[in-house]
Phi, psi and omega in degrees: 000123176299143178237140180224147176234133182236135178245128175258127175245115184300340180275348182275062185278129174279307182181167170297150172298126179264118185297333178291351174300333185262040178275170177220196193208127175237122180237151173284081186212129178055228181255025179296313179272298189274119191071006171259274177275339187235120178202087187304331183275356183288144180302333182267359187293142175271189185294339177271356180092008182272136179289115181285339174293325177288319177304316180297321178291322178296319176300316179295323179299326178086027178293131184258326183226136180240120176278136190202148002260012177181171013077168180305330181304324188294337185286353173237012190271132169257108187299331182297335179297336192259012179234164180090187183302131185299324183292346180257359183282136184281151169272130181237157170277132173260109183289332184299316185240014175049059180213174178261137179248121183275342182062022178287338170247122180228196187303310185294318178295316182296323178297323177292323177298321180299324178296326177295324184270346182076026183254158178265142179275130172242111194254135178259141177249151182273099175260359184280311184241004178239250180162203189291312186296315175299326177295317178294323177296316178297319178299317179296314180300316187283321195244337183286135185300303180181174176093004173236166186304313186278326175292323177292330174296318177300315179299315179297332179279002173102013179236086185292327182269140178295154178284337177052052178287127182264324189250126185231136177261130180271075181086193184209128172043053186288353176274351189269128178296346175282349186275127175300121180080024180301158187223167167286163178300322180297312181293315181295318180304320180292315179297314180298318181297315181293318180294316180297315180299318180294317180297323179283343169294327178281325181204104185292345183265007175297151175250116189247136181249120176266149183287123166270195179295148178280003175175152181289349177271359179294142183297338181262006182305135182093299176297322178301308182302315182299311183296313181299316182287331176300332176273321194251358190310316186288346189247348185242168185243332183222157170238140187274152168233142174231135179207134176233146183228153174203163175284133180247125171053040176074012181273075183295323181301316178293318181302317181293343179260019183303332181299335177297319179292319178300318179297318177299316179303309181298314179305313184293316181294317178298316179298320179294315179298317180293325177300315178296318178298317179297319179299327182272000183056040184261140175273354181284144175247133173267119178267175184259134166251102181274072196268014162212121174203146178173178162271132180214128177281064187295321181300316180294322178298314181295320178295320178296319179298320180294318182291321187254024187299320181294317180294316181300315184289344181271345188243140170235110186236155173279127172044057176290158176290118180221140171055039181270066180295140177252123194263147183260177173301315180300319177300317181295322178296319178295316178301316178299320180291321177297320178294323174300320179294319177299321176296316179302332183258027181297346175293333181230342175270106185269339185204151177209152181224113172292123185250120357243201190260316186227129172069318183266110185034062197230156175282345181240133178240152176225157170244129179306126182073358185238209187278169167243147181213167183267128169284168179302324184290344178301319194290310179297327179292311184295321181290318179296317179300323181285322188267330185287123182202159177082242183238146176278131179250128177276114183280155170267117187248123172248107186212155175298155178250157171222160185261130177250152180289329186266321192240011179074219183284137179222146176287139177296324180244136173234156185202157168210160182220154171231151182220130169231191186293332186263330186200165170243153176226135178240129180245132188223150169229146169248115182269356180293129185277351186233331190239146169291155178242135176264120186237136170243142181231117177280108183248017183300327182296329183268356172074023181283144183244339182206157175275126178255343178199136174212113182230147181229138172255115181197168176197150177300331174256107184291350178255013175296143185224159171264132183226174176303321180286326180227074186290343182244026181300320182238118176220155176295145180233151177302135178262103186288349184281349185287117178225147179237114182230123177053040176080010178239120176274130174244137181204145176258130180253119178298162175300145180047072184217156174237138186222145172232134177233127175252136184232151176222000000 
């Protein structure tokens, strides 16, 4: 049995827990919106057509910030289509996902939905196929109180109070050839800089996110960030990172160590941003908005697209089923570990968005006219969002190592902790595919006296999933092995598991 020892030092503070770390993402893609969050005919729907069973799950998930309306969708989006009387809104073709968009859910409706969930709006503007003036128009519509043409239009449309959106994304994945209107780093950097400067002329306190690479595997990774920031550094506040992971060819060991790649990604982007800042003799720091991350069976999606390309290109449908991945225990352990990594990097990761929220590579699934349920990945996210508070503590981890084909050496056990005035929380993963791990955690520095909660997500079948037929097949269970004696927590972690322990 592998053994690991972890020491918590209350002085080893990384940064305060940033609540925006627990953000998510809603895009007009597949069934994320339609029959996901919005289904007027559903028995649980409110007067706006929103499914209240989904609202309750989003509240439980603990999402703090929701990025909207895309994603690739935003690069062909005319925001004006989505406001005003619903019966007058045009149906448009969405080239990003080859579907029809009815625009029945738009900015004002989505903002009302956010109030139900208690989440903050993070809004993306279309800099790919539009430009500065439409971005300024959207800003005026969304944020100006009243007394101007577009703010008065919002009021006339039934929303008297401004949305007061603070965080704005300047496009999406502009380095990707799949993106409508994609650009070179040089061209995008100039457009982003001009758009950002104009938006801050309207409101100097906006928080603006410039597009970084759409993945660390892009051939322009690193150079893209440098070039874009050399143009936009003075006008933006964050640079985005996007990363998706999946098991390849049965290599579970590498998949379970995916957090190593995320950490490398953050390190590289931060170093590049700081390099540009040093060159400019700037005291300003550009932080990271990791506004797309998740497990996604991307390889299977791409293969399916190739096989069915003729059928896909012949059809334009409203809200077709797309990217409805069903997640396993192993997927949930990786999601929990990725979230732990984002917490560990709270010194520079200011915001993050689990992509996406409902039906589309999502922790929440729905059936039209039927139930909503939690995927396996729901649980580590919701529990971490609930328990993580105060300050992030970087633990000292002594654990056996194993070799992965993709990421080199990885620790069998990984951990992070948070501490506030009332409690401490320790989050752990066991990446061993065959053996339980015996772990001790020295918590004397944080002054904890008892275990108040200890739950583990694991299963004898690491590929067990929650489905419509078995929505509760995989749930976190109390870990009875957790004991605290003389300031040392002892706990056994099953193979391929994620665990959270709260102490007081």
